[in-house]
Coordinates of C-alpha atoms and ligand atoms in Angstrom, one line a residue:
X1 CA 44.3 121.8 -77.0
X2 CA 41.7 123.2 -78.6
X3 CA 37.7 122.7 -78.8
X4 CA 37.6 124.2 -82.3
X5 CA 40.3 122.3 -83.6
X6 CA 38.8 119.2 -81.9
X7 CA 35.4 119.8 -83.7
X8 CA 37.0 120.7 -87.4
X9 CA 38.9 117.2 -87.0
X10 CA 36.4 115.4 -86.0
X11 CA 33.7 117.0 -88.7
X12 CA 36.1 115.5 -91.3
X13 CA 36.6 112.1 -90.0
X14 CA 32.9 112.2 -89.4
X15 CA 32.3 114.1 -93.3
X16 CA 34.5 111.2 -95.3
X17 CA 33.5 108.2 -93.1
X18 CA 31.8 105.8 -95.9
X19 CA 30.0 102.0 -95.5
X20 CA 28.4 99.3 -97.5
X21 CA 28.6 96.0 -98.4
X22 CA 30.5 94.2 -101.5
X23 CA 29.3 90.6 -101.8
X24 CA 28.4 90.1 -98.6
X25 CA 31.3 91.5 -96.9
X26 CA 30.3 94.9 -94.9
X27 CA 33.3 97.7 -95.0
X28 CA 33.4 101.0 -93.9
X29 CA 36.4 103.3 -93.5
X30 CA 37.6 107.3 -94.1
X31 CA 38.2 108.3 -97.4
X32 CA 40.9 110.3 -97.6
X33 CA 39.3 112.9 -98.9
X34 CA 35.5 112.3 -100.8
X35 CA 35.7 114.3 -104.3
X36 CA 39.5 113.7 -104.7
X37 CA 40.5 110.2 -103.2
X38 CA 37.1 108.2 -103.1
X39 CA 38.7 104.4 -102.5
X40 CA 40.3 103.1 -98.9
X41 CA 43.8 103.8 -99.2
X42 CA 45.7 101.4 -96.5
X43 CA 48.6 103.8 -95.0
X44 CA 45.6 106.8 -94.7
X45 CA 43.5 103.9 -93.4
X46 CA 45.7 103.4 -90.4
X47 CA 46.3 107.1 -89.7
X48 CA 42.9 107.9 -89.6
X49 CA 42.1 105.2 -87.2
X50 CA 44.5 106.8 -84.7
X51 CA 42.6 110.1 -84.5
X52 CA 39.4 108.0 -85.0
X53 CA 40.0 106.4 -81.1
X54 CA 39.7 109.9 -79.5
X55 CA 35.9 109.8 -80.7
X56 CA 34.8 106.4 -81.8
X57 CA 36.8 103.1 -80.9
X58 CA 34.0 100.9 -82.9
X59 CA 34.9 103.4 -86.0
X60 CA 38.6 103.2 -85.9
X61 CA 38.6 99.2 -85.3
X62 CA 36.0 98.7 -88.1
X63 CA 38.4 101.1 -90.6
X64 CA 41.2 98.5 -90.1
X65 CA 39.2 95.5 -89.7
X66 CA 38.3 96.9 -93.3
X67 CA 41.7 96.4 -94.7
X68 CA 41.6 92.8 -92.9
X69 CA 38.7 91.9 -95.1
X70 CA 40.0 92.9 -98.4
X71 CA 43.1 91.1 -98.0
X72 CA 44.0 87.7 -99.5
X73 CA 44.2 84.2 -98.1
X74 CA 47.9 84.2 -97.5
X75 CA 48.0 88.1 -96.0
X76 CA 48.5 90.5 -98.4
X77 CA 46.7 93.6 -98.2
X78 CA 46.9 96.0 -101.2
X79 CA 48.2 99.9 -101.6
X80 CA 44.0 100.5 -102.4
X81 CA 41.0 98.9 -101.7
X82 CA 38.0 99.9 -104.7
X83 CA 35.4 98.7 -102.1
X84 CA 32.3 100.3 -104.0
X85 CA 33.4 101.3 -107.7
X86 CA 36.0 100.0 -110.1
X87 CA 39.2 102.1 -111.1
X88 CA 38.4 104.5 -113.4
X89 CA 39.1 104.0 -117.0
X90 CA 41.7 107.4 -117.1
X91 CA 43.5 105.8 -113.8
X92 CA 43.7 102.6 -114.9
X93 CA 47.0 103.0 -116.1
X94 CA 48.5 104.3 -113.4
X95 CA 46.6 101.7 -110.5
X96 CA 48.8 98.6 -110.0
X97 CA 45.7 96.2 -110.5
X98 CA 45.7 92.5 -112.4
X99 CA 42.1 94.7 -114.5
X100 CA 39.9 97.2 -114.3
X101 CA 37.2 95.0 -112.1
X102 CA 40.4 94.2 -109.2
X103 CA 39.4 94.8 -106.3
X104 CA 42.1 96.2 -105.0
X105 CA 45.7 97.3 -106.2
X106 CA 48.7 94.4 -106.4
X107 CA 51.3 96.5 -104.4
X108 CA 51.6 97.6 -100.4
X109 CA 51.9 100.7 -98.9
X110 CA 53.6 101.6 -95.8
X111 CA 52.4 98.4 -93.6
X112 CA 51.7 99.9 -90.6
X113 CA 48.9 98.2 -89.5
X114 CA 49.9 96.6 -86.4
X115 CA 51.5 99.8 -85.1
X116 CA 47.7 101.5 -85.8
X117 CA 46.0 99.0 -84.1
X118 CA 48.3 98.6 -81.2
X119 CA 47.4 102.2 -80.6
X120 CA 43.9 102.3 -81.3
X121 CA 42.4 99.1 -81.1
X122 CA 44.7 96.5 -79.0
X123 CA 47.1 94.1 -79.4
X124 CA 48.0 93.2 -82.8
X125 CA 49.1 89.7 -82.2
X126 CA 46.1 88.3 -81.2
X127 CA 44.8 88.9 -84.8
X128 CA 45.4 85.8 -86.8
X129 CA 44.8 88.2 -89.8
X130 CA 47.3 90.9 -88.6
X131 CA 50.1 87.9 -87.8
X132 CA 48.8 86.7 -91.6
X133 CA 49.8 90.2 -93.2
X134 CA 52.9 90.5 -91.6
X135 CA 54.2 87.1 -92.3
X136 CA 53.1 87.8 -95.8
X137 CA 55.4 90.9 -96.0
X138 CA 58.1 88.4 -94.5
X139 CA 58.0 86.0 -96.8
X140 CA 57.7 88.3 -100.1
X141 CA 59.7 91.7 -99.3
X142 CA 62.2 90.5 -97.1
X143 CA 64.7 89.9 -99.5
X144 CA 68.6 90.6 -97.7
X145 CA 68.1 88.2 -95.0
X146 CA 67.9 91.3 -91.8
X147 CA 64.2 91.6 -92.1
X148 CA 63.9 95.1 -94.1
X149 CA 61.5 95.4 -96.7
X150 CA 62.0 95.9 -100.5
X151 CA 60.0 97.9 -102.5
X152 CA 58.9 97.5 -106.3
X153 CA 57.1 101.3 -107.1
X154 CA 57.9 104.5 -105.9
X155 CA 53.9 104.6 -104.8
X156 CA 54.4 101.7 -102.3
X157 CA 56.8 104.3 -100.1
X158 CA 53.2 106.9 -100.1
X159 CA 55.8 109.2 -101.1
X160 CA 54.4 108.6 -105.2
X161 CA 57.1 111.4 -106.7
X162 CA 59.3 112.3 -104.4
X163 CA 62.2 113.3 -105.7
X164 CA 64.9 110.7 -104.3
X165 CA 63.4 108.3 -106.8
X166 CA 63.9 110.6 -109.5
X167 CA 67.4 108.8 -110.3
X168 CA 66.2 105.1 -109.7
X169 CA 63.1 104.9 -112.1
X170 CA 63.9 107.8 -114.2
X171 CA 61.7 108.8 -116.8
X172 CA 59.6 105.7 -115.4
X173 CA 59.1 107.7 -112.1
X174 CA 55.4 108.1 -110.7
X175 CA 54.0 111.4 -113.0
X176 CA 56.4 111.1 -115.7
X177 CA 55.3 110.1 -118.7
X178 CA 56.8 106.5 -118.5
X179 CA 55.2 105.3 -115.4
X180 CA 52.4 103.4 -116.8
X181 CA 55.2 101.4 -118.3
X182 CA 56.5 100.8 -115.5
X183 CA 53.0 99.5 -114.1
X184 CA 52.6 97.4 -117.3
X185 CA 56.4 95.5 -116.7
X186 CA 55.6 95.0 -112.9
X187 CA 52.1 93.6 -113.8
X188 CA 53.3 90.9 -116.6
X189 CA 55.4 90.0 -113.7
X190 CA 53.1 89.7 -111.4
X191 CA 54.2 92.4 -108.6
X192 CA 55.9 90.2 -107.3
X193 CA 59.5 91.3 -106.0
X194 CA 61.7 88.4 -106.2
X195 CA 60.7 88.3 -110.3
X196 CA 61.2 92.3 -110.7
X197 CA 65.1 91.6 -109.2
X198 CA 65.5 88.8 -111.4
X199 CA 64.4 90.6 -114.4
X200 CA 66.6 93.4 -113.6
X201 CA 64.8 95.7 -110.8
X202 CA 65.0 98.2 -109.4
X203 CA 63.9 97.3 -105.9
X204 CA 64.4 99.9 -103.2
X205 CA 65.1 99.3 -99.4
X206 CA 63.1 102.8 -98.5
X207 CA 63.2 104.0 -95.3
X208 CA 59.9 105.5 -94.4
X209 CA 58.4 101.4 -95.4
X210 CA 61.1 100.2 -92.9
X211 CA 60.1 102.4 -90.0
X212 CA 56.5 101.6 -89.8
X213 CA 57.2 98.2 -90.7
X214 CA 59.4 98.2 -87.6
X215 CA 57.1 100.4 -85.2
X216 CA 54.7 97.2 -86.4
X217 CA 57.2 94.5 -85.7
X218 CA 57.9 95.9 -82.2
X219 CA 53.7 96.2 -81.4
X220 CA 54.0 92.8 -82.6
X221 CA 56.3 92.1 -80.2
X222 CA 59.2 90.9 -82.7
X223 CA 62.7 91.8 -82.4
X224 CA 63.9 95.3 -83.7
X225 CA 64.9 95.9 -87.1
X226 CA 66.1 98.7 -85.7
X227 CA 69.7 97.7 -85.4
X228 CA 69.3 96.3 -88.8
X229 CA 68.1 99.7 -90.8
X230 CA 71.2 101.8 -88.8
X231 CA 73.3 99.1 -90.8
X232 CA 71.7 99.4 -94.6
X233 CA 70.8 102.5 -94.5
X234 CA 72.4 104.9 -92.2
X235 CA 75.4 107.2 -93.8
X236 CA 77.5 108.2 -91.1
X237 CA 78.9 111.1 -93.4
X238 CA 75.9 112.5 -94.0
X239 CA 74.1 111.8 -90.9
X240 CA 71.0 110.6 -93.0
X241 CA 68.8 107.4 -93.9
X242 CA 69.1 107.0 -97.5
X243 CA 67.3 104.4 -99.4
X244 CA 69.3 101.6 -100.9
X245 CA 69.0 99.8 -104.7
X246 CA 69.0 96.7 -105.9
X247 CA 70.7 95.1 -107.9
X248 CA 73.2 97.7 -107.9
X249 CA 73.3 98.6 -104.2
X250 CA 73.4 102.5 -105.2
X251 CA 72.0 104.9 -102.8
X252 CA 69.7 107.9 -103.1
X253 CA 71.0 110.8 -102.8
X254 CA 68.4 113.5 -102.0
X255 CA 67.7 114.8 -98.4
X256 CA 63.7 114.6 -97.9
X257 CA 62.3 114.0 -94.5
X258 CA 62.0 110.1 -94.8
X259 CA 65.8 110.8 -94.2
X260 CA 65.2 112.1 -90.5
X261 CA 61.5 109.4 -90.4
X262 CA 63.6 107.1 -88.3
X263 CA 63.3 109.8 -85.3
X264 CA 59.5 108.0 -85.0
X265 CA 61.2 104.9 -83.8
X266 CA 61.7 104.3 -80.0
X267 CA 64.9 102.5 -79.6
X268 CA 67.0 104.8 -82.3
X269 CA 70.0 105.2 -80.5
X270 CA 70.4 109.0 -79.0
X271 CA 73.1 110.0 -80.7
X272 CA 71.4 109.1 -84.1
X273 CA 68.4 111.1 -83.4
X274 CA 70.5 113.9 -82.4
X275 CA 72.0 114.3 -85.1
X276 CA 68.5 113.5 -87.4
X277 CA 67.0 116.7 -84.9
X278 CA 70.1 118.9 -86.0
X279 CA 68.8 118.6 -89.5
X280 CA 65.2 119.2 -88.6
X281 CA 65.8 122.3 -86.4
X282 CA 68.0 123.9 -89.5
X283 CA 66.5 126.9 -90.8
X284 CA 68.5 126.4 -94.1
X285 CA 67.3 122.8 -94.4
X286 CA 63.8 121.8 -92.2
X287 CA 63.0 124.3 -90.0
X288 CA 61.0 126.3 -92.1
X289 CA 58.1 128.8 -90.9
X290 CA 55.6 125.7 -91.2
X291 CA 57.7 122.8 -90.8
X292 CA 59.0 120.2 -91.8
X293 CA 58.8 120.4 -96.0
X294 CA 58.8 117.3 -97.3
X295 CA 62.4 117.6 -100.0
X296 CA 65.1 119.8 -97.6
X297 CA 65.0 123.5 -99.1
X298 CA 69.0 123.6 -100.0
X299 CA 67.8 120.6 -102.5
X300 CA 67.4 122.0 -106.5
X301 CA 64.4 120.0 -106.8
X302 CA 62.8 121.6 -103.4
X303 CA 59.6 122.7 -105.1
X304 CA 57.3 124.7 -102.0
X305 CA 54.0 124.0 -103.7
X306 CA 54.4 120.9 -105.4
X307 CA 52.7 121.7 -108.8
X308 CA 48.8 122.5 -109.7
X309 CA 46.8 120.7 -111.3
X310 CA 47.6 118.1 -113.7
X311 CA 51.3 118.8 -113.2
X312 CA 50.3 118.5 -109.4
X313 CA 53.6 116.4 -108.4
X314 CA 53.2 114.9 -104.9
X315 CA 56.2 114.8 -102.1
X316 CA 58.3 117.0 -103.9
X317 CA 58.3 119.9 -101.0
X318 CA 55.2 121.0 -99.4
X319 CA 54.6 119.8 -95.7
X320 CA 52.3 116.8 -94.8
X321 CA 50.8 116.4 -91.0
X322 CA 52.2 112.6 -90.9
X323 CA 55.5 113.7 -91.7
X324 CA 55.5 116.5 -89.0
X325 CA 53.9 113.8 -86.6
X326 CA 56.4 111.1 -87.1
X327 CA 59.1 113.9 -86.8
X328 CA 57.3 115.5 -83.5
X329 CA 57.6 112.0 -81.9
X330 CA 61.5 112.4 -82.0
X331 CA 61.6 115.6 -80.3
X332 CA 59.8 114.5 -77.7
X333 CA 61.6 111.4 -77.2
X334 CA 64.8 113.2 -76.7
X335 CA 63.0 116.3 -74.6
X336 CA 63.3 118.8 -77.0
X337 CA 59.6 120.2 -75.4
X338 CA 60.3 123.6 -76.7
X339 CA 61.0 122.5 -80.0
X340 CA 57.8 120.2 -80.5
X341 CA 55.7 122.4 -79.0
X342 CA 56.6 125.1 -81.1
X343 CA 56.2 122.5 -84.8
X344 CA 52.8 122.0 -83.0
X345 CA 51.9 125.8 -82.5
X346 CA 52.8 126.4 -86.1
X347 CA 50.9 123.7 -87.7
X348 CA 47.9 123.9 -85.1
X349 CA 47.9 127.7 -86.7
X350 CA 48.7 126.8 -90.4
X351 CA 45.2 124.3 -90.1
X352 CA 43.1 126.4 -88.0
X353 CA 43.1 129.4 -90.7
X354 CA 43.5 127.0 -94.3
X355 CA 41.1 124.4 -93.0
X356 CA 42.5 120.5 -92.9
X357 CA 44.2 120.1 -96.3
X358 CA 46.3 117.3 -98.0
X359 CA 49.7 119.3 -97.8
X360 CA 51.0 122.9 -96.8
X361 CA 53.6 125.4 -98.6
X362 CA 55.8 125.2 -96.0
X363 CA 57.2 129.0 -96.6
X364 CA 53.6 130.4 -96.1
X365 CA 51.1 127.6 -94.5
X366 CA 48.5 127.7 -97.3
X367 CA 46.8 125.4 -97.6
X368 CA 47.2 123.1 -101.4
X369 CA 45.8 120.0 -102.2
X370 CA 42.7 118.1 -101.9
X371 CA 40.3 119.6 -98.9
X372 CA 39.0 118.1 -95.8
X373 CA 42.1 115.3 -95.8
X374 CA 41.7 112.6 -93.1
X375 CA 45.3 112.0 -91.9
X376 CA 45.8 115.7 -91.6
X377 CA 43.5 115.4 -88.3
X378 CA 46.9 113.7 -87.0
X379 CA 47.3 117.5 -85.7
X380 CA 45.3 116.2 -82.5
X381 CA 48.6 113.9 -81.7
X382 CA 50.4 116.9 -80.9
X383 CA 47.9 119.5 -79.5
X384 CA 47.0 116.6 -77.0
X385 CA 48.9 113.8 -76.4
X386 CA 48.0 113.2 -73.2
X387 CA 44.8 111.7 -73.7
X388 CA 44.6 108.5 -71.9
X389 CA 44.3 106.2 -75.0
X390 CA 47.4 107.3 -76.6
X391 CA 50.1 107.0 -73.5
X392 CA 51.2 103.7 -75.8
X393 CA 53.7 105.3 -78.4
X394 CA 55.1 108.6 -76.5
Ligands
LIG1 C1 48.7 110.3 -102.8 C2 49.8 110.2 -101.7 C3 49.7 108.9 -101.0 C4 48.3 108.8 -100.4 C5 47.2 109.0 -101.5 C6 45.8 109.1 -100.8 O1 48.9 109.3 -103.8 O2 51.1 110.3 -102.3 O3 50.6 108.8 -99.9 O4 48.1 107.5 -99.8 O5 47.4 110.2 -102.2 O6 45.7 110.1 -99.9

């Protein structure tokens, strides 16, 4: 481990920590990064608090207690929370909110919470407002009857444009030009999933949802769903997770690294993750200088930088430091040391010189994207992991 890399990390959480007060409520949480991403995003939320428990425990309980306090009576908790200004007239198309004065989007993100504050905070089933959440995500997103979540947006994955969605929502897909349609049809209905399937769908059983819902489930101390995403979604062929579709039950077919996420989950049987790890250690698939990209590189829509600009197009190949860490967890699991230390050495490298951005080419290791982004302190999970707060997932 290093001091430096300690100090940048901690500079940022410290640089985009914000706080106030809405009505009487008090918040305060990390913005993901200030001049790009000013609101409280909940899956960022949750990452940050991890790294926040190596310098601050009040911090990274009061960033998820945040999340607690914007959420509804019956336990939802939205994708974003506009604690201290409204969405933006140019966004508002594209936010999933019931108007401009919402406080907070309609739709989830990866939920998971209770996994976040198992590790930093304690245990999430003491929380009446954690239990709340989760039931809520039972009772509305649970729709096959094993306990896996459905999705109504390619935004609630966090993976907005990735291209395995590209064939689901089409010309509807997050950045092109149809998605605020797609906003406007979910809204009329309500977000709710039960009425998107009835008027036609798509809903997608995504897998990077399903493994932090069931990393939550399990700090919750429910049973596994484990079991139940190797059914849905495994292809034995392939040796991949691949999303499932409803109503049709098609599958996606693109190779991204939400196929090998599953590798983050404890009780994936070894043979699985062996073969997930064969994939990631490819060099003409994963194992790229800086890895892990996020679309596999022998994919025609692997795109190393992801756009510029307005035509910025998120997910679609560059590297992200949660991906890598969800990955890293694998290797260790099965004792690849050599192997994770070496993903660690790169990306430990790639940050120290580009500072800690949103994403990474993962040819070069320049740094792209928004600066000083909070979840990409997630480096210190794998530079040092044996710090005596964090024994609780390795
Ligand atoms: C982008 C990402 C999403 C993230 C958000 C804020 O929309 O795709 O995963 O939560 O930015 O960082």
């Amino acid at each position: 481990m290093s001091a430096a890399l300690d100090e940048l990390c901690e500079r940022v959480l410290r640089e985009n920590w914000v706080e106030g007060d809405r009505d009487g409520t008090a918040y305060s949480y990390t913005s993901p990064s200030p001049g790009r991403y000013p609101w409280q995003w909940y899956w960022d939320s949750c990452f940050a608090a991890i790294v926040w428990r190596r310098f601050d425990r009040g911090r990274a309980r009061a960033e998820l207690e945040s999340l607690l306090s914007s959420a509804d009576a019956d336990g939802f908790i939205g994708h974003t929370v506009f604690w201290h200004r409204p969405v933006s007239l140019a966004r508002l198309p594209y936010y999933n909110v019931r108007s401009r004065r919402a406080l907070r989007t309609e739709t989830i993100q990866p939920p998971l919470l209770a996994w976040a504050w198992s590790i930093a905070v304690g245990d999430p089933a003491a929380e009446p407002a954690i239990v709340a959440h989760c039931d809520w995500l039972e009772r509305n997103r649970a729709l096959s009857g094993d306990g896996l979540l459905w999705i109504v947006q390619p935004d609630e994955s966090g993976l907005d444009a990735s291209p395995k969605f590209d064939s689901i929502w089409g010309w509807r897909a997050h950045t092109r030009p149809g998605f605020p349609l797609l906003v406007h049809h979910n809204r009329r209905l309500g977000f709710d999933a039960r009425r998107i399937l009835a008027a036609g769908g798509p809903l997608v059983c995504e897998v990077v949802v399903n493994v932090l819902w069931c990393l939550s489930r399990l700090a919750m101390g429910r049973p596994s769903l484990t079991p139940a995403l190797i059914d849905r979604l495994w292809d034995d062929e392939r040796g991949l997770f691949l999303d499932e579709i409803l109503p049709g039950g098609e599958r996606s077919r693109v190779a991204t690294w939400s196929a090998l996420a599953p590798l983050a989950l404890p009780d994936l049987p070894d043979e699985i993750a062996d073969r997930l790890i064969a994939h990631l250690l490819d060099e003409h698939r994963f194992w790229t200088p800086l890895p892990p990209p996020s679309v596999a590189i022998d994919e025609p829509t692997y795109d190393p930088t992801g756009g510029r600009g307005l035509l910025r197009r998120y997910w679609r190949g560059p590297t992200w430091i949660n991906a890598a860490w969800l990955l890293w967890l694998g290797l260790r699991r099965r004792g690849q040391d050599g192997q994770a230390a070496e993903l660690t050495n790169r990306l430990e490298a790639a940050i120290t010189r580009e500072g800690v951005r949103e994403y990474y080419d993962p040819r070069t290791g320049r740094g792209l994207g928004a600066k000083n982004f909070a979840w990409s302190t997630l480096i210190l999970e794998m530079t040092d992991p044996g710090t005596s707060a964090s024994g609780s997932y390795l």
